XYZ file of C-alpha atoms in Angstrom:
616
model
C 18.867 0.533 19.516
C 15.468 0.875 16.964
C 17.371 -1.565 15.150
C 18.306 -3.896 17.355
C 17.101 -7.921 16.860
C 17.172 -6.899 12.842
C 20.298 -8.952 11.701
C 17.898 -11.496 10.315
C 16.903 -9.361 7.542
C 20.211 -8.685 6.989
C 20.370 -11.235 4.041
C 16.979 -11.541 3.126
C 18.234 -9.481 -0.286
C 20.094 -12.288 -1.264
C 16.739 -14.519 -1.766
C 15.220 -12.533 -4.287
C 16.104 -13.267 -7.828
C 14.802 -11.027 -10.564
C 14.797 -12.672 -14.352
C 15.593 -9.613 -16.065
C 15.006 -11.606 -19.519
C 11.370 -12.374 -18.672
C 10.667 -7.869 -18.828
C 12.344 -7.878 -21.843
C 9.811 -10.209 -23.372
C 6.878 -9.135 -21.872
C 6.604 -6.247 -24.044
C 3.033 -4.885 -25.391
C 1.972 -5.147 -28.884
C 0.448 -1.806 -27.520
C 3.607 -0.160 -27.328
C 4.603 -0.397 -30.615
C 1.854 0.918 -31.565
C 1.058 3.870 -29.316
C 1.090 6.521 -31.914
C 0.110 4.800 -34.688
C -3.687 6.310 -34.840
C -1.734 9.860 -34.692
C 0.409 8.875 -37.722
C 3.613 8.832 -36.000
C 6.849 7.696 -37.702
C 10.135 8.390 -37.390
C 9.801 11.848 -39.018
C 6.621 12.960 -37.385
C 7.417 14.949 -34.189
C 5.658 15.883 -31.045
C 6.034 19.539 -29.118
C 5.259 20.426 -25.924
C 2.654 23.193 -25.474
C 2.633 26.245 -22.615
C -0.416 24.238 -21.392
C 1.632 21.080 -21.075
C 0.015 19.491 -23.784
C 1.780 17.125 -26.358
C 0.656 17.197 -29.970
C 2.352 15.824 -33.060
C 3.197 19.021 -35.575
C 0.679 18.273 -38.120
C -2.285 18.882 -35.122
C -0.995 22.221 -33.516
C -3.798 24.251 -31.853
C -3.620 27.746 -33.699
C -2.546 30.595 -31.157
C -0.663 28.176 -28.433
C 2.671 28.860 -28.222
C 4.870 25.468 -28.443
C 8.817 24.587 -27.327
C 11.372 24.255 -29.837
C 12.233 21.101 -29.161
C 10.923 18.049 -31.083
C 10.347 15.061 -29.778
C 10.423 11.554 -31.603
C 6.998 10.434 -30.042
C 4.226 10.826 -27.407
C 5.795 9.652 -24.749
C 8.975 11.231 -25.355
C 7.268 14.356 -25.683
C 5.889 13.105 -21.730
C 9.141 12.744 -20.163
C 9.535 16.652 -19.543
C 6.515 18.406 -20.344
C 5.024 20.185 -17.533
C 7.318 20.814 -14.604
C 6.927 17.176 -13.526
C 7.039 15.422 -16.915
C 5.840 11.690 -16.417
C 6.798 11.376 -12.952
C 4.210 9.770 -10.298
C 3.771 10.476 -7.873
C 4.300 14.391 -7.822
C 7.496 15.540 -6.305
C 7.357 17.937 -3.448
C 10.920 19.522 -3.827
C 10.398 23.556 -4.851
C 13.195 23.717 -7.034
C 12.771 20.845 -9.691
C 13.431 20.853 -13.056
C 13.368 18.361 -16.403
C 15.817 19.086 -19.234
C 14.040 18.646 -23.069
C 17.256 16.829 -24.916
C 17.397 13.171 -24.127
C 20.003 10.388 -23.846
C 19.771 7.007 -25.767
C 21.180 3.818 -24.080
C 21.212 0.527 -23.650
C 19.832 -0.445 -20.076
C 22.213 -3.490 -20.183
C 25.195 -1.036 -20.105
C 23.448 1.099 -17.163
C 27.020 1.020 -14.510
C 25.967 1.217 -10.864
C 27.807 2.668 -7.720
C 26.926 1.938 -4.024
C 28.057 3.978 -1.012
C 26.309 2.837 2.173
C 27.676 2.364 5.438
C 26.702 -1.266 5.890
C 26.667 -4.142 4.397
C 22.721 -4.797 4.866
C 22.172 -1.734 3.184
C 24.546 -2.144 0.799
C 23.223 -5.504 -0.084
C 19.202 -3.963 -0.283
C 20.552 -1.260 -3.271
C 22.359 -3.995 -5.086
C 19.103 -5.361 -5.252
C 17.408 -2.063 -5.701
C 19.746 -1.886 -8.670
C 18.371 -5.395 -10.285
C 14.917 -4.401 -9.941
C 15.442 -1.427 -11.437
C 17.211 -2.523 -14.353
C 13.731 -5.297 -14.627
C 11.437 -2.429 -15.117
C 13.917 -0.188 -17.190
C 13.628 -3.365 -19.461
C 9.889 -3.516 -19.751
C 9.870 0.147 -21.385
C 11.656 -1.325 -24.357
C 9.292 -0.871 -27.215
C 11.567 -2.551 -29.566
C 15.248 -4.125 -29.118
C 16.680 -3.135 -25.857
C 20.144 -3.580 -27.413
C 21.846 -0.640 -28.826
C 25.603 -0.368 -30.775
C 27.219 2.433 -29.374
C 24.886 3.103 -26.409
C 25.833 6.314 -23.863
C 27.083 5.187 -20.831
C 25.174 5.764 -17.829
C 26.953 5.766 -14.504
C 24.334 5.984 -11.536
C 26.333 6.409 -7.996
C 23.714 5.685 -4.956
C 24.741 7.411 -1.741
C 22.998 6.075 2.076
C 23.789 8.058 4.913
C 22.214 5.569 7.399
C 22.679 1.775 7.608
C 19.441 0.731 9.219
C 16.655 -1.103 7.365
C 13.985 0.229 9.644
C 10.639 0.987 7.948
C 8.243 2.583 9.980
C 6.496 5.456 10.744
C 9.809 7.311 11.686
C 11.747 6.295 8.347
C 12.830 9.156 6.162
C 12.232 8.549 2.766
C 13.501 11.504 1.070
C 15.953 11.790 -1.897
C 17.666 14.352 -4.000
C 18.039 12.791 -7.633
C 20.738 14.688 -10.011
C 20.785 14.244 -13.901
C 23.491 15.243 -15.334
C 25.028 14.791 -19.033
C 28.574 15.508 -20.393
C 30.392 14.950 -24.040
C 31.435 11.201 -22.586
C 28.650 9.932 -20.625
C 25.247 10.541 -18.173
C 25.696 10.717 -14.806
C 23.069 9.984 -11.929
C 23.495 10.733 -8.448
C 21.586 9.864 -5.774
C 21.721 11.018 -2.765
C 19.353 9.577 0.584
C 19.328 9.182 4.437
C 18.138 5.816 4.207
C 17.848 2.808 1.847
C 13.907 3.445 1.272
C 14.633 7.191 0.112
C 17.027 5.915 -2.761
C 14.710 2.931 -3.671
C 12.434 5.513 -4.383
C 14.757 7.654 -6.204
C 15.445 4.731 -8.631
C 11.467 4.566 -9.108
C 11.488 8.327 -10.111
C 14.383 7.458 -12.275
C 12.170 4.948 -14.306
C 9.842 7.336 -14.875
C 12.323 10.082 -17.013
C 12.968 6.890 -18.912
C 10.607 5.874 -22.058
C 11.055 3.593 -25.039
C 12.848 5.013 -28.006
C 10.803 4.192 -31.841
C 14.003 2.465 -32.470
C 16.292 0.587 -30.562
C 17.224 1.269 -27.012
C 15.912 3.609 -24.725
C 15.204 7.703 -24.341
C 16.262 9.094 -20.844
C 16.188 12.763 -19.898
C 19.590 13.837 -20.079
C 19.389 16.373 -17.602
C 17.125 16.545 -14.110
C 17.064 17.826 -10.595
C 14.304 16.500 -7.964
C 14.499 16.583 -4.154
C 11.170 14.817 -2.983
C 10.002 13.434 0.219
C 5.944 11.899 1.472
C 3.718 14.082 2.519
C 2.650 11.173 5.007
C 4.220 8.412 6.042
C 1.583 5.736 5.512
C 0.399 5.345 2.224
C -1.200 2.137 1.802
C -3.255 -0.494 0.397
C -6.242 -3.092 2.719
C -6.039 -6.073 0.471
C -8.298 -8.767 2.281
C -7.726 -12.621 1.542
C -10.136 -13.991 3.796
C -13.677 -13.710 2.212
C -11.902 -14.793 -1.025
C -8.548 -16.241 -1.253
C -6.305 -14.580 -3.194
C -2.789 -16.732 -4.190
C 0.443 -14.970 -3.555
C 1.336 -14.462 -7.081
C -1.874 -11.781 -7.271
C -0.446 -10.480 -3.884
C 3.289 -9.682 -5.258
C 1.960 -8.221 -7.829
C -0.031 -5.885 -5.565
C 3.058 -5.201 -4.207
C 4.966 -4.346 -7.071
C 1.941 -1.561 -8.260
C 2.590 -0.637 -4.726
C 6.041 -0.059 -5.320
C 5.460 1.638 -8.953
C 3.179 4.432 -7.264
C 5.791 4.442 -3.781
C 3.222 3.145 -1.232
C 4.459 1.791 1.568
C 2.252 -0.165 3.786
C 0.058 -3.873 2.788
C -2.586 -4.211 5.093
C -3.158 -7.191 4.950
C -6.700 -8.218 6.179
C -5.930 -12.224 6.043
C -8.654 -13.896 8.421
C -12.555 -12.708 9.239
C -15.177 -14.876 9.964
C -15.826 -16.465 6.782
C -11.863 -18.098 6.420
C -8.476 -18.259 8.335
C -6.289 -18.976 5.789
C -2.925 -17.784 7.562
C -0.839 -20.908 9.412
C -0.138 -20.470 12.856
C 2.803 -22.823 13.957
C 1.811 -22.479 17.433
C -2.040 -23.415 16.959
C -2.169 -25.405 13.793
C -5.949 -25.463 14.563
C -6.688 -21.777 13.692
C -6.016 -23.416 9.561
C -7.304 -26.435 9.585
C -10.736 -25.849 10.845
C -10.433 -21.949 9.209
C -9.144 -22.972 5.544
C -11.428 -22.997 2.306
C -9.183 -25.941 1.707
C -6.037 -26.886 1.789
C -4.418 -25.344 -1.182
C -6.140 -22.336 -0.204
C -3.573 -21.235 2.426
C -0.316 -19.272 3.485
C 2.335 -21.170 4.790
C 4.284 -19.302 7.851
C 7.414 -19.509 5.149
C 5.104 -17.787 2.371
C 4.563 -15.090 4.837
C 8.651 -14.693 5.831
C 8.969 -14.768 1.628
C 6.165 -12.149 1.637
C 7.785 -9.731 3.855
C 10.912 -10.049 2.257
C 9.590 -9.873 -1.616
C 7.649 -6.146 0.070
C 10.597 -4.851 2.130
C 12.840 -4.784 -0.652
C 10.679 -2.862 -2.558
C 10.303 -0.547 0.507
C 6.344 -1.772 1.876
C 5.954 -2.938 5.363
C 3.521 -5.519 5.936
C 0.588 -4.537 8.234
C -1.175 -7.917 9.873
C -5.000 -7.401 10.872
C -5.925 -10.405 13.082
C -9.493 -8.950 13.409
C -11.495 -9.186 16.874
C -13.275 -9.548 18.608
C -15.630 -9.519 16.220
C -15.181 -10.789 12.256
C -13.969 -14.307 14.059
C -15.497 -16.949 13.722
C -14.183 -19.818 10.997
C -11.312 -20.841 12.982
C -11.890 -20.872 16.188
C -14.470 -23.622 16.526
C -12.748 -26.559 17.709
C -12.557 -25.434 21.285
C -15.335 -26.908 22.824
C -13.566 -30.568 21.351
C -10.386 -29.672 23.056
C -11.834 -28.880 26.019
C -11.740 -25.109 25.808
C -14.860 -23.833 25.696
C -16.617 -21.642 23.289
C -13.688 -19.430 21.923
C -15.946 -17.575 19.528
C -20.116 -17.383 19.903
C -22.629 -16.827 17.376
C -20.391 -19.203 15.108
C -22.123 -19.391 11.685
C -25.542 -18.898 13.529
C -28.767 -17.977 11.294
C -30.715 -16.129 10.801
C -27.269 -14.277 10.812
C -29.167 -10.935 10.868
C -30.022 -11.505 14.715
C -26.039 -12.129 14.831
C -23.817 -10.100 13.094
C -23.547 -7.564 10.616
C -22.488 -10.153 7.326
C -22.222 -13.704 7.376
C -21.532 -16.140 8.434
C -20.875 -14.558 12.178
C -18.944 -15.001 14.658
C -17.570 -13.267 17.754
C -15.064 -13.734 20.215
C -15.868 -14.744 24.005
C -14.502 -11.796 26.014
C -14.869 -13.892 28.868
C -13.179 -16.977 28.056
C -9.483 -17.128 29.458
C -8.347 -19.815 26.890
C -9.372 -17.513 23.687
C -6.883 -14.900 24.826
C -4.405 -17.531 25.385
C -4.729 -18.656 21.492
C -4.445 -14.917 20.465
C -1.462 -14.671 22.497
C -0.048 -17.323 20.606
C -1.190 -16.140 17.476
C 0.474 -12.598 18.085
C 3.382 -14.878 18.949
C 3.163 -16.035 15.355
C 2.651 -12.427 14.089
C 5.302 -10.795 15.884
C 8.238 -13.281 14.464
C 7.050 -12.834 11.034
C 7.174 -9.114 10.931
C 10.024 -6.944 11.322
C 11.144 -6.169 15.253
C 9.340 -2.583 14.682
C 6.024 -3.659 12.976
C 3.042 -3.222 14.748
C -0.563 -5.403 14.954
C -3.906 -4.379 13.571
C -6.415 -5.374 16.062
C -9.501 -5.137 14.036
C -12.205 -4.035 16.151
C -15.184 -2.890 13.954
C -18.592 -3.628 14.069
C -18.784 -5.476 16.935
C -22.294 -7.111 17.313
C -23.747 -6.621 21.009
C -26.558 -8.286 20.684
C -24.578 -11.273 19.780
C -22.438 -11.002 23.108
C -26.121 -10.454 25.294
C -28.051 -13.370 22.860
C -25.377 -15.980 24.695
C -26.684 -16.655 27.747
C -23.104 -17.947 28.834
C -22.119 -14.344 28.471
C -24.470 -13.121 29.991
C -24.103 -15.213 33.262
C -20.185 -14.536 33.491
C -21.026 -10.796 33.082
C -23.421 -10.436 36.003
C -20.636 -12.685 37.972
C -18.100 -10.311 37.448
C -20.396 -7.141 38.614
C -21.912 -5.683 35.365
C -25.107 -5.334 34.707
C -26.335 -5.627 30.606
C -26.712 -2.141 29.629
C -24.740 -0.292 26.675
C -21.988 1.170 28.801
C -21.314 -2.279 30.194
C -20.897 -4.233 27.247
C -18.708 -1.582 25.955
C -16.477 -1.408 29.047
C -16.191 -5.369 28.389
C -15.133 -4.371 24.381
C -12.210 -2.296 25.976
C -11.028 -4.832 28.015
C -10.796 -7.510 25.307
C -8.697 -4.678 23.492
C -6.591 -3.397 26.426
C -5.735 -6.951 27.494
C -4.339 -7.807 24.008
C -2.338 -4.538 24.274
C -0.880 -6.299 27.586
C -0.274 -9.484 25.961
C 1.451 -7.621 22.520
C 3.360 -5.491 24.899
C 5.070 -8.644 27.104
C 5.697 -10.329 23.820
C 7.382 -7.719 22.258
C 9.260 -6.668 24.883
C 10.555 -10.511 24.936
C 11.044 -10.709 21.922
C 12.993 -7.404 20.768
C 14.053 -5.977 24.185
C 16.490 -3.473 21.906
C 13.209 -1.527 21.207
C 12.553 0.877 24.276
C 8.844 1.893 23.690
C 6.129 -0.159 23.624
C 4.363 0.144 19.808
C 1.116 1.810 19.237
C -1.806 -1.006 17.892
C -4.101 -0.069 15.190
C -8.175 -0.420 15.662
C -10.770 0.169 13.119
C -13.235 3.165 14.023
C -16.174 1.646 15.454
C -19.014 2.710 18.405
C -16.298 2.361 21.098
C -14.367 4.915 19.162
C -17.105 7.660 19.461
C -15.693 10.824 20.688
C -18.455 10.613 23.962
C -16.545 6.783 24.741
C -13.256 7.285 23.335
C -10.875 8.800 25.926
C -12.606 6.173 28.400
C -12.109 3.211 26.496
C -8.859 3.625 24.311
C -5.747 5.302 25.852
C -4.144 7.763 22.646
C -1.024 7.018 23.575
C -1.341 3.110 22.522
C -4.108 3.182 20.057
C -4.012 4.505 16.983
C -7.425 4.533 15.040
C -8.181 3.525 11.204
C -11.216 5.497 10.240
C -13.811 4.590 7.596
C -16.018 7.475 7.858
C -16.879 9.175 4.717
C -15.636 12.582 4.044
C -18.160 14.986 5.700
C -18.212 12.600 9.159
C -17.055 14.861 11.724
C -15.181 12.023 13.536
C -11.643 12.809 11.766
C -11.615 16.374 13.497
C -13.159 15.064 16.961
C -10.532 12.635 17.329
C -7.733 15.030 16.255
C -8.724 17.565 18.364
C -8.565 14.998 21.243
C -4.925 14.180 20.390
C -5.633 10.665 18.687
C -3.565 9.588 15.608
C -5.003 8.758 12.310
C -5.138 5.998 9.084
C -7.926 7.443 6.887
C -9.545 5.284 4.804
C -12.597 7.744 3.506
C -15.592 5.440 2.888
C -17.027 7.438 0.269
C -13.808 7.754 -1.883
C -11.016 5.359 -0.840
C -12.915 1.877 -0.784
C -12.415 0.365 -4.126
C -15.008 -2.400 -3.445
C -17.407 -0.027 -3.942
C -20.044 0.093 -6.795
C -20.269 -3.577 -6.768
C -22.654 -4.543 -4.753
C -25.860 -2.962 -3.268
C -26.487 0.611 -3.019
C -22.890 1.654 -3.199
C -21.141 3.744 -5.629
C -18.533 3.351 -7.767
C -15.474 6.458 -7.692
C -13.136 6.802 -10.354
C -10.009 8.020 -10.572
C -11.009 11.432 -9.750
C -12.788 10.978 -7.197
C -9.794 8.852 -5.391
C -7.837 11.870 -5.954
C -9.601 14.708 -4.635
C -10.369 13.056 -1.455
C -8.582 15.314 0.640
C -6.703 14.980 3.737
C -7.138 17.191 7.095
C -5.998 20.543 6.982
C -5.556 21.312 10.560
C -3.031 22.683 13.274
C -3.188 18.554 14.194
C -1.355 17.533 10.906
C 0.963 15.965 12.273
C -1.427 13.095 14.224
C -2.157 12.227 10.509
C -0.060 9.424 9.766
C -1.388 8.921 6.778
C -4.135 6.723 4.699
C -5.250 3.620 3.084
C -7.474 2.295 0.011
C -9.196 -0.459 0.760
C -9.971 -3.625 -1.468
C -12.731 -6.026 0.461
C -13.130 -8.799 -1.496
C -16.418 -10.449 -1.163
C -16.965 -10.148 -4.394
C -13.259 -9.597 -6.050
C -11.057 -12.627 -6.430
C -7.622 -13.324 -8.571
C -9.545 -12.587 -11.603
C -10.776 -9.399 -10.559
C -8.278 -8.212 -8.285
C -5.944 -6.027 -10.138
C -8.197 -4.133 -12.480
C -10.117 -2.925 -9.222
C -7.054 -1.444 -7.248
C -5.440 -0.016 -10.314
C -4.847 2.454 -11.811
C -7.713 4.129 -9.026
C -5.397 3.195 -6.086
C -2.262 5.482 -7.417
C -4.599 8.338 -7.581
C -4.498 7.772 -3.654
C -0.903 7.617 -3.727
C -0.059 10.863 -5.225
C -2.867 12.422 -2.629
C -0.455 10.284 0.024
C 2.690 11.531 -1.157
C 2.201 15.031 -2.492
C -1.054 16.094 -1.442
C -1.195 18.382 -3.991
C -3.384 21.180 -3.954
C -3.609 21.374 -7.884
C -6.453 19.444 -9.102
C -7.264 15.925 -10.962
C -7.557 17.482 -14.215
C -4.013 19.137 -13.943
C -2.515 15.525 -12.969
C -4.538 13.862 -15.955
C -1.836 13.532 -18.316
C 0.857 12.488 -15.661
C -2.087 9.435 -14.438
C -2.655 7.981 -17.994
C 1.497 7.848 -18.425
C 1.148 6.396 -15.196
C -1.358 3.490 -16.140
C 0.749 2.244 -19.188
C 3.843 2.003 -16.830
C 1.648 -0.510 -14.831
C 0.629 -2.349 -17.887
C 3.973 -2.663 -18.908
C 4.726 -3.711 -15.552
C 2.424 -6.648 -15.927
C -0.268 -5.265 -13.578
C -3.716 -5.527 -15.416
C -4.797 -1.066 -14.609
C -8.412 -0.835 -15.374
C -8.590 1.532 -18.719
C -10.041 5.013 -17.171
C -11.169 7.168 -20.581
C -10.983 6.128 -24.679
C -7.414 5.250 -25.859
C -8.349 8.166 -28.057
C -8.458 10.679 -25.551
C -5.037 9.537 -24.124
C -3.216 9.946 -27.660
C -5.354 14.044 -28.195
C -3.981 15.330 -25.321
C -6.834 18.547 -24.613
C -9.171 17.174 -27.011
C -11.895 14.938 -24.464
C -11.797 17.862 -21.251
């Protein structure tokens, strides 16, 4: 029944067209030159050290013992030394293993075999399939084409039709390599669609470029992976500045390169409201920069579809009550009263937190009429089983007791204008949007038995002396942004809540940009740990966060990435090894975005990348 009201996603596969030819030319003059510094040539060959190091045989560190086997380059050398060769994230599986001799084909004449027990899910890994012949493509250094190529024959096996991605999906895979006198042979096997999409990703990665024509592919492998969590994600806000959909695709496809799986996207605050709502057309025209500076309802349907197939949900945040206020000011004109206060007000210190402010009236009936139909909106663009971010940080009091119209309704209603009132007036703006969320749902999906958990930010009404008063843990879930020594994460596990991390002092790219704020590298993304507790399990999982007052397009991707992955591998595999021992397997990982066509920040001297042990 989890499934039920989904058969309009059922051919949402068929809408997505991938130009194979366009990866093909989008090769990087960088690739062709990877190994030139290091003299490499077709008779200069790399070995893998005991310390998982690759060197070329004229640079061989005296006393290390090195394989036998020689490898034609760098990156061939990368596809299987160390137990996890080039793959990113880490697998968990126990048992894996990477064979040293290699298979060179032709990814044209890559032969693919679906078993599913549906035709929606049959249809998703035919598409799987074309995307995954795209990015074999873009790992041509040279001429893709190759006389003679080995066949590869890769059979994809589903156990479950459903296209359900949430919390609940299982993601796992078992991915078999296997090589015989007449051809390769791939077999994947998955409970759901999601598992084998990532299988295919972790197939790209024992793939590289061959110095001549073709591709390299390791001819033998055995992984069995599954997340560590089950939301690994990415905040990407598009309200401060707007950020076109071609910058967010390719957000998602880095996403889907690193096997994250949730977008939140944060598309309306105060300063725009970019998003259309069909049902109050009002929310973009008086919330819009302008008006090519906005997402039609159809480029949010095209968005879910372009993430789903490449297995990311898509997480709305319609942020309140606070972080609203561009947007909702053309209620007084139509005769509804002041939906938001403090709009734009100045000095905005007296007002908000950041301009330009803005609040939401908690006591104005026709504001939680609009958000009804907003969540209207939201809940027929998702997927029957997505949830809602609510928002809910750093909510301004003393905006709420500066109106005097709030003020006046409060002491109507019975509360006086102390602390606990105001915040007893907070949960009731949040608890009646539950109620509203719940009756649309329900309407809308009645296949779906239990009412879905909302997300809030961490916030004052979220203190563990408030919480259990204010926020029921069986309907809230809460997003912390607390940095890594707070206590909050273990007070709120130990009272049964369930967690999104988002550690302040690690996990928000924005940082080192503005003010006193710091900057964290790649490192530093990855050794932010996650809870190590008998509440695991109330962990769901974590998120990076890109704010973007002061990223746009031009910005955008060199911020997230590569630094975002590092989270992804902490999301997936939570390793307990350390930064320095995934070094190596991160730097392999950057050039895959690049060929990719995602802009990765550089994160040490090219230099460093081609001496493997020489810059520790």
């Amino acid at each position: 029944m989890r499934s039920s009201g989904y058969n309009r996603y059922h051919c949402y596969a068929l809408a997505i067209c991938v130009c194979f030819a366009v990866g093909a030319a989008l090769t990087r003059a960088d690739d062709t030159d990877h190994d030139a510094q290091a003299g490499s040539s077709a008779s200069r060959k790399w070995l893998c050290s005991q310390t998982d190091i690759c060197s070329p045989e004229t640079e061989l560190t005296p006393g290390l013992q090195y394989a036998v086997e020689r490898f034609e380059s760098q990156r061939d050398c990368r596809l299987s030394c160390g137990k996890y060769g080039s793959i990113w994230p880490m697998p968990t599986g126990e048992a894996g293993f990477i064979g040293n001799e290699r298979v060179r084909f032709d990814p044209w004449k890559v032969r693919f075999h679906v078993v599913a027990p549906g035709e929606a899910a049959t249809q998703f890994l035919r598409e799987t399939n074309r995307l995954f012949v795209s990015n074999l493509l873009k790992e041509c250094t040279r001429n893709c084409t190759l006389e003679g190529s080995k066949q590869i024959l890769v059979r994809a096996t589903v156990a479950n039709e459903t296209l359900v991605l949430d919390w609940a999906t299982d993601e796992s895979y078992a991915l078999v390599v296997r090589t015989t006198d007449t051809a390769t042979f791939v077999d994947i096997q998955a409970p759901t669609v999601y598992g084998a999409r990532h299988a295919f990703e972790t197939l790209t990665n024992l793939v590289t470029g061959s110095l001549s024509n073709g591709l390299l592919m390791a001819s033998a492998a055995r992984i069995t992976d599954r997340p560590a969590f089950p939301h690994r994600g990415v905040l990407l806000d598009t309200s401060r500045n707007f950020v076109p959909l071609k910058f967010i695709r390719s957000t998602l496809d880095a996403m889907a390169t690193s096997k994250m799986n949730v977008l939140h996207w944060h598309v309306v605050d105060t300063h725009s409201f970019p998003l259309e709502i069909t049902r109050v057309p009002e929310m973009q025209r008086y919330g819009a920069y302008s008006s090519s500076q906005t997402y039609s309802r159809q480029d949010a349907l095209n968005l879910v579809k372009y993430a789903r197939l490449r297995g990311i949900r898509i997480l709305i945040e319609i942020d309140g009550p606070s972080h609203a206020g561009n947007g909702w000011q053309w209620g007084p004109a139509a005769g509804l009263g002041n939906m938001s206060v403090c709009l734009n007000q100045s000095p905005w210190r007296k007002f908000c937190v950041q301009p330009p402010c803005g609040q939401l009236n908690p006591l104005n009936d026709h504001m939680y009429a609009v958000l009804k139909e907003i969540f209207e909106d939201i809940a027929e663009v998702g997927a029957p089983e997505e949830t809602l971010h609510m928002g809910g940080d750093e909510v301004f009091l003393p905006c709420w007791n500066n109106t005097k119209e709030i003020r006046d309704g409060m002491r109507a209603q019975g509360f006086d204008l102390t602390e606990e009132s105001f915040l007893r007036l907070w949960s009731q703006f949040h608890q009646r949007n539950l109620n509203a969320w719940d009756e649309i749902t329900e309407r809308m999906y009645p296949g779906i038995k239990e009412p879905k958990s909302v997300i809030v930010w961490s916030s004052h009404l979220t203190d563990p002396k408030y919480i259990e008063t204010y926020l029921p843990k069986e309907r809230f879930i809460i997003q912390t942004w607390v940095e890594s020594q707070d206590s909050l994460n273990r007070e709120l596990l130990q009272r049964g809540y369930r967690l999104i991390l988002s550690t302040k002092n690690a996990w928000y790219l924005d940082h080192g940009f503005w003010g006193s704020t710091s900057y964290y590298n790649w490192r530093a993304v990855y050794s932010a740990g996650m809870p190590a507790t008998q509440h695991r399990s109330q962990v769901l999982g974590g998120e990076v966060c890109m704010w973007s007052e002061y990223v746009d397009q031009n910005s955008l991707e060199s911020r997230i990435w590569p630094r975002a992955g590092a989270a992804a591998e902490r999301l997936w595999s939570n390793p307990k090894s350390s930064a320095l021992a995934a070094q190596r397997r991160f730097y392999r990982y950057r050039e895959r975005l690049l060929a990719r066509g995602i802009h990765a920040d550089a994160v040490i001297p090219h230099w460093c990348v081609l001496h493997e042990g020489k810059c520790l």
